[in-house]
mmCIF file of C-alpha atoms in Angstrom:
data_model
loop_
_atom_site.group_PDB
_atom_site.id
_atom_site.type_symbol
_atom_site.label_atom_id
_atom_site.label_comp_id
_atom_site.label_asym_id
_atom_site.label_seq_id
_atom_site.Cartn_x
_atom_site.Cartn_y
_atom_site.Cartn_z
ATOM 1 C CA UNK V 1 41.698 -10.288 -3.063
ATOM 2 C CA UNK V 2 38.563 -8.619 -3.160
ATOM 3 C CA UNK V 3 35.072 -9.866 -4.127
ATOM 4 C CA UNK V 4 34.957 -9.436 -7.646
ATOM 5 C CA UNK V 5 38.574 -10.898 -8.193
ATOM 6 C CA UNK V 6 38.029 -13.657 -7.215
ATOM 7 C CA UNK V 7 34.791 -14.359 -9.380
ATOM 8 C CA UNK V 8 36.723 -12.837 -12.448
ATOM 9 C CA UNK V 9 39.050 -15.929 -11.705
ATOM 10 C CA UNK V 10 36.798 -18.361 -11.724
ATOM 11 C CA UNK V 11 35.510 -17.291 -15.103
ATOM 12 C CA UNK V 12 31.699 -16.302 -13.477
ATOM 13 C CA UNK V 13 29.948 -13.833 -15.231
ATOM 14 C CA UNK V 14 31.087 -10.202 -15.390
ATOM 15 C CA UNK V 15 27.601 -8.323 -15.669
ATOM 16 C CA UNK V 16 27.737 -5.540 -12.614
ATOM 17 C CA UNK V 17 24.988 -6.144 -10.509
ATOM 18 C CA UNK V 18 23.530 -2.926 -11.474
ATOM 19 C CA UNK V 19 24.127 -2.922 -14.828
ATOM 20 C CA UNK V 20 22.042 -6.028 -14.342
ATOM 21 C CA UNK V 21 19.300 -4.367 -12.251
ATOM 22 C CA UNK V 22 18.319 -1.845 -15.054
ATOM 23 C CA UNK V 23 18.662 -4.519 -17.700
ATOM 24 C CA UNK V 24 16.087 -6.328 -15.874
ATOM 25 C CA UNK V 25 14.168 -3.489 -15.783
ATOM 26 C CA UNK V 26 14.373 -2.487 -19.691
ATOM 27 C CA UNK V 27 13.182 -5.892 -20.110
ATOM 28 C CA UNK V 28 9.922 -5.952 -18.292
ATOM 29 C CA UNK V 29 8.990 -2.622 -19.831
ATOM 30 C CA UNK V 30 6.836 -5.357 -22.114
ATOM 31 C CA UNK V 31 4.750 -6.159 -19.364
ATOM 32 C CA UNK V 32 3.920 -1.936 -19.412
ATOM 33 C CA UNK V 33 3.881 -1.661 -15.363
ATOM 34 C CA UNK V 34 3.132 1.779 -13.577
ATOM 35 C CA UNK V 35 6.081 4.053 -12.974
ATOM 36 C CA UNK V 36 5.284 3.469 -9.097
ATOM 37 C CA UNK V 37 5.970 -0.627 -9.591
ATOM 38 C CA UNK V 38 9.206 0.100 -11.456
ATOM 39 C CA UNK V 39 10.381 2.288 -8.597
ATOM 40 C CA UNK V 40 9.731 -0.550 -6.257
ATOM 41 C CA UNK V 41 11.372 -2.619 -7.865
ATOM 42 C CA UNK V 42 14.311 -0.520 -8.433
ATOM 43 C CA UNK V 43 14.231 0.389 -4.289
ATOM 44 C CA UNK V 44 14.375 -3.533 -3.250
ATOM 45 C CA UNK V 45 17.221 -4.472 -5.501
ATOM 46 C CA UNK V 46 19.441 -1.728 -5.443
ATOM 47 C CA UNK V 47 18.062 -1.342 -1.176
ATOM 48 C CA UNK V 48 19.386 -5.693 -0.772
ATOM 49 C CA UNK V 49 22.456 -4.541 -3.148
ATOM 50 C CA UNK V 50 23.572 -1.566 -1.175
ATOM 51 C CA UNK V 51 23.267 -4.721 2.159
ATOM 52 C CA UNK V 52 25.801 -6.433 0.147
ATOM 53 C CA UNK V 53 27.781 -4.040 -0.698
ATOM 54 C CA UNK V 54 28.476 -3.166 2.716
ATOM 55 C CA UNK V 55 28.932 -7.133 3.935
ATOM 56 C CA UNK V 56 31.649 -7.080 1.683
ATOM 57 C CA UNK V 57 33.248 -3.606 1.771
ATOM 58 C CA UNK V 58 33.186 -2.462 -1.918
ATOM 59 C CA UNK V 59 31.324 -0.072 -3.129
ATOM 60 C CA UNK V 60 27.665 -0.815 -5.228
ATOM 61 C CA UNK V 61 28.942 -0.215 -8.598
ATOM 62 C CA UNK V 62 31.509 -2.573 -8.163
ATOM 63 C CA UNK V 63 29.748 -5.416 -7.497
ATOM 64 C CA UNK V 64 28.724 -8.357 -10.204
ATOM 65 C CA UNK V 65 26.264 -10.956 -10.490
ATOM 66 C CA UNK V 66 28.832 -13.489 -9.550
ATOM 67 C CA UNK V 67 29.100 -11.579 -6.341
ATOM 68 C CA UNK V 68 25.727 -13.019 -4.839
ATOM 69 C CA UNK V 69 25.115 -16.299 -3.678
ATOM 70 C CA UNK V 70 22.752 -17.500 -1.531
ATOM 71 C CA UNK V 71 25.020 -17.205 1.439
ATOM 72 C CA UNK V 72 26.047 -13.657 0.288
ATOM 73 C CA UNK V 73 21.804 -13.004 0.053
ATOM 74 C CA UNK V 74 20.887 -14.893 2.870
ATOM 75 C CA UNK V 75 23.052 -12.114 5.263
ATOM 76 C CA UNK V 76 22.139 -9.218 3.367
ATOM 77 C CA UNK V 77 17.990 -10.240 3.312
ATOM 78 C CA UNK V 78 18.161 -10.525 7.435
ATOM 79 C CA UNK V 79 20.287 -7.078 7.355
ATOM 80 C CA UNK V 80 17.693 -5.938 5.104
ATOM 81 C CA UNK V 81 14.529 -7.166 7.106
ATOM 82 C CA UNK V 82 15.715 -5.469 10.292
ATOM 83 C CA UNK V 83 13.629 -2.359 10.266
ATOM 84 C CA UNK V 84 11.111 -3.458 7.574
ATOM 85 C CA UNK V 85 7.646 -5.228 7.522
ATOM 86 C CA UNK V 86 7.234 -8.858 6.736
ATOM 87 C CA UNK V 87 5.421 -7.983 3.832
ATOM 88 C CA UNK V 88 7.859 -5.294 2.593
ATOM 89 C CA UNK V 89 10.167 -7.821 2.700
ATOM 90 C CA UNK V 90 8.552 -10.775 1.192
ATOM 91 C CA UNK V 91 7.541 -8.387 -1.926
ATOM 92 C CA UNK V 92 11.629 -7.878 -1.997
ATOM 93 C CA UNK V 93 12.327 -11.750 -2.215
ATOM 94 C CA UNK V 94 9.718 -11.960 -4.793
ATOM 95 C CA UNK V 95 11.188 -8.849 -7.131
ATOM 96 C CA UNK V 96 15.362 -10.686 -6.519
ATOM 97 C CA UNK V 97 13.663 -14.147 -7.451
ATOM 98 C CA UNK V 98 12.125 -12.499 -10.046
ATOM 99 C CA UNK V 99 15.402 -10.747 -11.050
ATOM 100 C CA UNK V 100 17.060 -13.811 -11.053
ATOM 101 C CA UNK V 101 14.919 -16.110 -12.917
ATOM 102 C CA UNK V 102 15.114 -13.470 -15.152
ATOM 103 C CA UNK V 103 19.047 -13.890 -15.813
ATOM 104 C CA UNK V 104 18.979 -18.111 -15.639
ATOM 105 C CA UNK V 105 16.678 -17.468 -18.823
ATOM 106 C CA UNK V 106 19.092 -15.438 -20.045
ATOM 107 C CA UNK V 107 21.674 -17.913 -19.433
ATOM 108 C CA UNK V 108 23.833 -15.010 -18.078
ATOM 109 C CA UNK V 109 23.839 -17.085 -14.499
ATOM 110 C CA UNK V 110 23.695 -20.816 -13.833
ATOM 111 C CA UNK V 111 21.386 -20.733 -10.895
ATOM 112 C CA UNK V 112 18.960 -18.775 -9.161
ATOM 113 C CA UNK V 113 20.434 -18.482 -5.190
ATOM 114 C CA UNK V 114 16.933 -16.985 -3.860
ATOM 115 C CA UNK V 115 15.939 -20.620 -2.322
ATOM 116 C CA UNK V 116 18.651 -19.977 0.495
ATOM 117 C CA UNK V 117 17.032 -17.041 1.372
ATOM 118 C CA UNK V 118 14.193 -17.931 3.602
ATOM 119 C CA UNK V 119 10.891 -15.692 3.119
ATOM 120 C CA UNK V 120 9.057 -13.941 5.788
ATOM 121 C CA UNK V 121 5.930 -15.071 7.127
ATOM 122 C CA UNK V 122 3.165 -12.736 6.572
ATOM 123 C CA UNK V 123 -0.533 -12.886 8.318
ATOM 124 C CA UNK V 124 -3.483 -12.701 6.390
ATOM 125 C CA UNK V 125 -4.241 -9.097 5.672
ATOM 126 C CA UNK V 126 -6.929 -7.813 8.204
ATOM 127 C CA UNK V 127 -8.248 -4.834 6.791
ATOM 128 C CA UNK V 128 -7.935 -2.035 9.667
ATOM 129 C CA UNK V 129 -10.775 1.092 9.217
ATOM 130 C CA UNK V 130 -10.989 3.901 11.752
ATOM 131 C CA UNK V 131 -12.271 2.816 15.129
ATOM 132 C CA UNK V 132 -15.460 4.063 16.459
ATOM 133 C CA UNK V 133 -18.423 3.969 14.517
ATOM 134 C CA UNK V 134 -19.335 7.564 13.937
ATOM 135 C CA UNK V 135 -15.570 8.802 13.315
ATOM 136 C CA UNK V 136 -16.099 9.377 9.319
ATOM 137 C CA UNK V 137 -18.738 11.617 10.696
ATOM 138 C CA UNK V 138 -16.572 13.480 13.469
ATOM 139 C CA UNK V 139 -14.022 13.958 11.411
ATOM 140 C CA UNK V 140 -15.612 15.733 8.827
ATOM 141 C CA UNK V 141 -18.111 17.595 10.467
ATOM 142 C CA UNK V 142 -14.684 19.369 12.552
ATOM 143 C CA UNK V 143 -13.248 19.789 8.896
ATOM 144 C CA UNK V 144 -15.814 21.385 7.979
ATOM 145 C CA UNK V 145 -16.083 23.652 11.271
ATOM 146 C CA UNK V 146 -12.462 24.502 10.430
ATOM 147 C CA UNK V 147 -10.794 22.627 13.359
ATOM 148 C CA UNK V 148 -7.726 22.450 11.003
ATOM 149 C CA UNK V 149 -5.070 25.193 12.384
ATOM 150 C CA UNK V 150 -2.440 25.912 9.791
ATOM 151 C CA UNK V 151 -0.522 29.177 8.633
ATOM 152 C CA UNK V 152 -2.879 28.997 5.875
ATOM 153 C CA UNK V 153 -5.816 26.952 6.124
ATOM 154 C CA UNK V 154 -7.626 25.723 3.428
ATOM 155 C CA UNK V 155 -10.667 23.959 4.487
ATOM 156 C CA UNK V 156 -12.537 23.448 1.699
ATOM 157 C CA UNK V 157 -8.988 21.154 0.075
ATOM 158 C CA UNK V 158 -9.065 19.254 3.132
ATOM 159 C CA UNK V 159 -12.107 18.624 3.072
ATOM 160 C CA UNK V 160 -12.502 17.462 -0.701
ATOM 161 C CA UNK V 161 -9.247 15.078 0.070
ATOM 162 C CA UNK V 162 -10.826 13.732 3.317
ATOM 163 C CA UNK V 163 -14.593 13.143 1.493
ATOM 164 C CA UNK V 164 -13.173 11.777 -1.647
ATOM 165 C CA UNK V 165 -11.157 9.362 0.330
ATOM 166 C CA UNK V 166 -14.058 8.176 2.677
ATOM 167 C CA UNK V 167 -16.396 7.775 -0.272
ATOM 168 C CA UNK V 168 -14.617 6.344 -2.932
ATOM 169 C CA UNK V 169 -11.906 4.010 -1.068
ATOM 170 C CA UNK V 170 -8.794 5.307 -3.474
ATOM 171 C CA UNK V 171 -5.591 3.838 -2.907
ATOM 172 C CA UNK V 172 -3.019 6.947 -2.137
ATOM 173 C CA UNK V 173 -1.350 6.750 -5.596
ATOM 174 C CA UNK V 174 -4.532 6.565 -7.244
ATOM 175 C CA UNK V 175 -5.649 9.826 -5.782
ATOM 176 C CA UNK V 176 -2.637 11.872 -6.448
ATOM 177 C CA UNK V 177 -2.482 10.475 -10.128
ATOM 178 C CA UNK V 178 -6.531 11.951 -10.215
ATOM 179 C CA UNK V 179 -6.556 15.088 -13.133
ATOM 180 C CA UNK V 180 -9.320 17.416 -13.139
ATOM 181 C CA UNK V 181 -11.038 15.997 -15.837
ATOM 182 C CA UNK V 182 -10.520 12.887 -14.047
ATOM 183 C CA UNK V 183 -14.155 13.658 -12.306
ATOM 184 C CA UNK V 184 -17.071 13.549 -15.777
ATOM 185 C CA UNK V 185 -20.416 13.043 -16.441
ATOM 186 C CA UNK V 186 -23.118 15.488 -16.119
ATOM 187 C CA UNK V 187 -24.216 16.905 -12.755
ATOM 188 C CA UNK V 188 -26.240 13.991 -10.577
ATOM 189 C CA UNK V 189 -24.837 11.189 -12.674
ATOM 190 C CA UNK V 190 -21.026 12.188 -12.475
ATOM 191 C CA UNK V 191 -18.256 9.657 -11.789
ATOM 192 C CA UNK V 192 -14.138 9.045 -11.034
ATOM 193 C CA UNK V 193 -12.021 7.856 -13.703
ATOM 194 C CA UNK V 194 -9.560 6.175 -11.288
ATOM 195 C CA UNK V 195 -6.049 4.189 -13.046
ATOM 196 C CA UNK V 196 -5.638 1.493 -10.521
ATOM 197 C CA UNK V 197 -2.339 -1.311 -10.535
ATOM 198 C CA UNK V 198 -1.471 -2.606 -13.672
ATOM 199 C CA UNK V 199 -2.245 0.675 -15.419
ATOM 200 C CA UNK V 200 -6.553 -0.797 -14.848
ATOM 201 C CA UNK V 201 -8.928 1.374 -14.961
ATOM 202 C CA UNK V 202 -12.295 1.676 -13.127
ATOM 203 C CA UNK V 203 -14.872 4.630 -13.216
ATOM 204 C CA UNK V 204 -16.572 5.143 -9.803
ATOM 205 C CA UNK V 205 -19.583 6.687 -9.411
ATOM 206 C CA UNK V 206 -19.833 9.827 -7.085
ATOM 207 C CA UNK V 207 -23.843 11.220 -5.751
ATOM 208 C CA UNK V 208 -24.591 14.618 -5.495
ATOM 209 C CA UNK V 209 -23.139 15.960 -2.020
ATOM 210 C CA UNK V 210 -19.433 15.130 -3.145
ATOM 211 C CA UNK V 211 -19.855 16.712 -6.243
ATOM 212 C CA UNK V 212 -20.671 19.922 -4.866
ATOM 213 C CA UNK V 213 -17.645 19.547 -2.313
ATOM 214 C CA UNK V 214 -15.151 19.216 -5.161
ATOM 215 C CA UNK V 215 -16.940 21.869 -7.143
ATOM 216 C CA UNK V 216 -16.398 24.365 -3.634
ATOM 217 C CA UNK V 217 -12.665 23.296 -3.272
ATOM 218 C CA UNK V 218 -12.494 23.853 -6.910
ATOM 219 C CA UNK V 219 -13.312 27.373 -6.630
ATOM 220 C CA UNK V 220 -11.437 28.083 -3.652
ATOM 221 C CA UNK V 221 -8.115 27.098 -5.963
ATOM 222 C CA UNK V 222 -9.531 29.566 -8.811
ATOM 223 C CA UNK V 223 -9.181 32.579 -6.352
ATOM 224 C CA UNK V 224 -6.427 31.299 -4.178
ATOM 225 C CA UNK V 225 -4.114 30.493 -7.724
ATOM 226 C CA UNK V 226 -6.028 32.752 -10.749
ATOM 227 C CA UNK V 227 -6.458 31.701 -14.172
ATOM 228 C CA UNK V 228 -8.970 28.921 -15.680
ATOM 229 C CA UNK V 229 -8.150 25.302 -14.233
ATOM 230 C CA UNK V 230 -7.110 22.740 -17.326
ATOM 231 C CA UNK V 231 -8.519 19.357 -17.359
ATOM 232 C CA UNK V 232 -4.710 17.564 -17.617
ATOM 233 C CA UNK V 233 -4.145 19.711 -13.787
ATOM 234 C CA UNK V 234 -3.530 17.437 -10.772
ATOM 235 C CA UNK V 235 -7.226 17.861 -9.201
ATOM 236 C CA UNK V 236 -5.535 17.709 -5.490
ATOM 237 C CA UNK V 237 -3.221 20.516 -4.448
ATOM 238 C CA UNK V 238 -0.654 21.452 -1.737
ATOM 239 C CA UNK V 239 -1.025 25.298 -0.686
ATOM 240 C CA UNK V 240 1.369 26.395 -3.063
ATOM 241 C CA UNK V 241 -1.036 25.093 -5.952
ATOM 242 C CA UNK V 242 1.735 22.555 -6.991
ATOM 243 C CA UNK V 243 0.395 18.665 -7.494
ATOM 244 C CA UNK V 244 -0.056 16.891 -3.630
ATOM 245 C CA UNK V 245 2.761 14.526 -3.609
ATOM 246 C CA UNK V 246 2.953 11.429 -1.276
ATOM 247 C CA UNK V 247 4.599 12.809 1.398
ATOM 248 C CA UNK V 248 2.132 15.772 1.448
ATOM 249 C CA UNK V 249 -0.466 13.876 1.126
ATOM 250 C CA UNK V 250 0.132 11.609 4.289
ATOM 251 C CA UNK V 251 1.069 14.643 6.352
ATOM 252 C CA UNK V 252 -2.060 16.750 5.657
ATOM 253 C CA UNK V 253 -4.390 13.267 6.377
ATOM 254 C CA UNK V 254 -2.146 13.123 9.804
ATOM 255 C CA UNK V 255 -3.023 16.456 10.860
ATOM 256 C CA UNK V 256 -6.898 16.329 9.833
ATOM 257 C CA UNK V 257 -6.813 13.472 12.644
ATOM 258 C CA UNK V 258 -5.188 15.349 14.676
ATOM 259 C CA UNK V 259 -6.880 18.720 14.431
ATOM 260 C CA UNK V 260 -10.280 16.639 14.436
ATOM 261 C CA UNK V 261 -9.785 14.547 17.260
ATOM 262 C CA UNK V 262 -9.845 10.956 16.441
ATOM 263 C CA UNK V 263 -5.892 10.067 15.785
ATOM 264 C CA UNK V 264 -6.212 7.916 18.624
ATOM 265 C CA UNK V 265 -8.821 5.813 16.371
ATOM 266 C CA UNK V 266 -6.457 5.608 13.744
ATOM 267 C CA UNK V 267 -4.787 1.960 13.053
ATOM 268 C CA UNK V 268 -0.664 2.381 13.137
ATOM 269 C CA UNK V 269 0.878 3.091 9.815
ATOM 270 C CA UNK V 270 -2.759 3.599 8.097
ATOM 271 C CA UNK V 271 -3.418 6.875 7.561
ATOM 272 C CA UNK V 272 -4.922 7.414 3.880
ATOM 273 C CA UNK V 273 -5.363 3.198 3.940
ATOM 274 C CA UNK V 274 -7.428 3.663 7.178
ATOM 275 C CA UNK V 275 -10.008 5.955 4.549
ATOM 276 C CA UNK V 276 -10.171 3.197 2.046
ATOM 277 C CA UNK V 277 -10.428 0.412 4.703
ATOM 278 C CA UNK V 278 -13.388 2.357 6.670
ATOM 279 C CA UNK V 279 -15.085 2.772 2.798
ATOM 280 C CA UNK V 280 -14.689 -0.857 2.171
ATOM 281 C CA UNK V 281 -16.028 -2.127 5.729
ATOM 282 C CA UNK V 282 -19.118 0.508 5.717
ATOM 283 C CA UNK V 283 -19.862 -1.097 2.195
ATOM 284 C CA UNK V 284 -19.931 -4.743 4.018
ATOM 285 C CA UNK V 285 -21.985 -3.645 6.470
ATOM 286 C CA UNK V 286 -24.643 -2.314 4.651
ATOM 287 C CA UNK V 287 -24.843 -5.391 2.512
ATOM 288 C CA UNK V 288 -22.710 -4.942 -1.044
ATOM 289 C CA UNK V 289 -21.824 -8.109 -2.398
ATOM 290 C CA UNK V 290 -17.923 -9.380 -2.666
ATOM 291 C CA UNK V 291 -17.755 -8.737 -6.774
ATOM 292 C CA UNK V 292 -19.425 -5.010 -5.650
ATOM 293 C CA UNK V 293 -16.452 -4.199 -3.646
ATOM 294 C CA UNK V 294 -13.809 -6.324 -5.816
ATOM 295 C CA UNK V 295 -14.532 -4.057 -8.410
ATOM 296 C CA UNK V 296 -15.303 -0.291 -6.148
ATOM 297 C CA UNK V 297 -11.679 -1.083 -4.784
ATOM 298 C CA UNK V 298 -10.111 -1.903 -7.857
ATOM 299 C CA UNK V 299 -8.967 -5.602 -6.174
ATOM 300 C CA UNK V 300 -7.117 -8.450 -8.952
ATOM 301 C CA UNK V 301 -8.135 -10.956 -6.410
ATOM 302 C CA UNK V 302 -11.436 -11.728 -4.596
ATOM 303 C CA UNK V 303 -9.312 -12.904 -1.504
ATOM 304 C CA UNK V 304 -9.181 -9.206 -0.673
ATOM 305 C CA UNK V 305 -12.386 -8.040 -0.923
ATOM 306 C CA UNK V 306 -13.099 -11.006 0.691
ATOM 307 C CA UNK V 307 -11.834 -10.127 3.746
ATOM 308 C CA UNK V 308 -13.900 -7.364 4.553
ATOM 309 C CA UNK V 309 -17.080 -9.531 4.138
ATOM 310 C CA UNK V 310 -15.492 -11.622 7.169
ATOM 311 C CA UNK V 311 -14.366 -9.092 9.255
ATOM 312 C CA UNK V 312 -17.943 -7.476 9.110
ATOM 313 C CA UNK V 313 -19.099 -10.957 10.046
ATOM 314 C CA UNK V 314 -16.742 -11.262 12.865
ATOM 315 C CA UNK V 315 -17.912 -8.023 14.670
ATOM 316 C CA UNK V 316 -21.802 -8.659 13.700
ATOM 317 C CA UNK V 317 -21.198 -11.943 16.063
ATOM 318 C CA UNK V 318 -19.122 -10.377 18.817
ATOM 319 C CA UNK V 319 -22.414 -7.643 18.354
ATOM 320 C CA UNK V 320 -25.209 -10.974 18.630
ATOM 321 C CA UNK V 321 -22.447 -12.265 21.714
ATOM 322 C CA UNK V 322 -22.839 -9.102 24.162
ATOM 323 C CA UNK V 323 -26.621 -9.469 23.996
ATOM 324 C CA UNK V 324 -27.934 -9.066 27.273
ATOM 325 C CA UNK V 325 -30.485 -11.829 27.751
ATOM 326 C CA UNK V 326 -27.855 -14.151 26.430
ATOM 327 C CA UNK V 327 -26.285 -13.786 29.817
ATOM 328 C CA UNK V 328 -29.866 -15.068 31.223
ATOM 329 C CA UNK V 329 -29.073 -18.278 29.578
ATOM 330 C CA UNK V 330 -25.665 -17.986 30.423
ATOM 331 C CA UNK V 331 -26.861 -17.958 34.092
ATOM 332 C CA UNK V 332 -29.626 -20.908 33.667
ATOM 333 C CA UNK V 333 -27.389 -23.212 32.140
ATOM 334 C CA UNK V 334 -24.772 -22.339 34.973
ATOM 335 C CA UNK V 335 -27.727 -23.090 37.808
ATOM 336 C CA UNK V 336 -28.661 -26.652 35.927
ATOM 337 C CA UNK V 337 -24.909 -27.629 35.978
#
């Protein structure tokens, strides 16, 4: 008797499990959430469904509601969690309890299983910016020299990615959802309309130097592509003059570290993230406030922007520590003893 037999038996409910899945997902259309949170929540329930699916040998599609318990969940979640990150995980168990608090409303199931299912522990995020304290510098300076070899290099792109990164702090999808007309105002005083989580929006100033980067790259695509550029174009481009997608995106950041020199100062699985974390720590340092950064980085919670406040604290101290002539009173306080 297979799995869904036996629940028809019983009389349990029997919704398919992803019938149920875009159901859920029709109904928090309300709530108007970006396309990118509606794919992640699609990938963790049908990615712990597809675990299931193979505990008990069926296919997906055959699967219903009535199929998962919390011992059912409880094996597919560790199956699951094997080659992810705590906190890819833990954002999973949040979307399934989610997804089932959903259908107890709904009075489609009787309970919610996701209490057997034990949730990762995550560490506090440490922000992670690149190592070294003049690598924003070396890295663009060799972009700029045209330390980039490719078939067909295009400098003056990398460059306005790399820049616009380091200077504004973007999140990855907020740069590749950036128009043309995304970047306004009148030269001097021009500034990023940037549409952040949640569908927020923040406008982010930009000084002089960048704007004439992004004005270059700009006319590098003119002659590279033809024709007038409109303001609803993607403003960052692969070489084929088609919009930069994730993937392309990570790959050209990985080889402007490597072409520049300084992957080796790059945090593990940062890349683009290491450009917003350096942004966010350089702003500590030199002094900006935790509601400055909150709102530069587009944060819902202070906690985050928090964080780079005590990091820069941290290493300011561990600075004050190696001071030489406190190793005179090191040695003073050793000869009284």
């Amino acid at each position: 008797m297979s799995v869904t037999e036996s629940a028809a038996e019983v009389g349990a409910s029997p919704m398919l499990a992803v019938d149920a899945v875009e159901e859920y997902l029709v109904a928090r259309r309300s709530e108007k959430p970006s396309p990118h949170t509606v794919a992640a929540y699609r990938r963790d329930l049908l990615g712990v469904l597809d675990r299931v699916a193979g505990l008990c040998g069926c296919d997906r599609g055959e699967l219903r509601l009535a199929d998962l318990d919390g011992h059912t969940l409880r094996r597919a979640f560790a199956d699951f969690a094997a080659e992810r990150a705590p906190s890819s995980v833990l954002r999973a168990w949040s979307t399934w309890n989610g997804f089932f608090g959903f259908w107890v409303a709904e009075g489609v199931v009787e309970g919610n299983p996701m209490p057997a299912v034990r949730r990762p522990r995550v560490r506090p995020h440490q922000p992670k910016p690149l190592l070294g304290e003049d690598t924003p510098e070396r890295l663009l300076e060799a972009l700029a020299a045209g330390c980039r070899r490719a078939r067909d290099p295009w400098p003056e792109r990398d460059m306005a990615v790399l820049a616009l990164a380091l200077l504004t702090g973007l999140r990855s999808a907020e740069m590749l959802a950036l128009r043309v007309d995304s970047v306004s105002g009148r030269s001097g005083e021009r500034r990023v309309r940037v549409v952040g989580k949640g569908d927020g929006t923040r406008s982010l100033p930009i000084e002089p130097p960048l704007e004439e980067l992004l004005e270059a790259y700009l006319a590098t695509r003119r002659e590279r592509f033809g024709g007038p550029l409109r303001g609803a174009d993607p403003l960052l481009v692969d070489n084929r003059g088609r919009g930069l997608r994730r993937g392309g995106l990570q790959y050209l950041v990985r080889q402007c570290y490597k072409h520049a020199g300084v992957h080796d100062r790059v945090a593990r699985g940062t890349l683009v993230h290491a450009l917003r974390h350096t942004f966010a720590t350089r702003l500590a340092e030199d002094g900006a406030s935790v509601s400055e950064i909150m709102r530069l980085l587009g944060h819902s919670s202070i906690t985050s922007s928090q964080s780079y406040i005590d990091v820069t604290a941290g290493a300011q101290r561990e600075a004050a520590r190696s001071n030489r002539t406190y190793g005179v009173l090191r040695r003073l306080a050793g000869d009284e003893e």
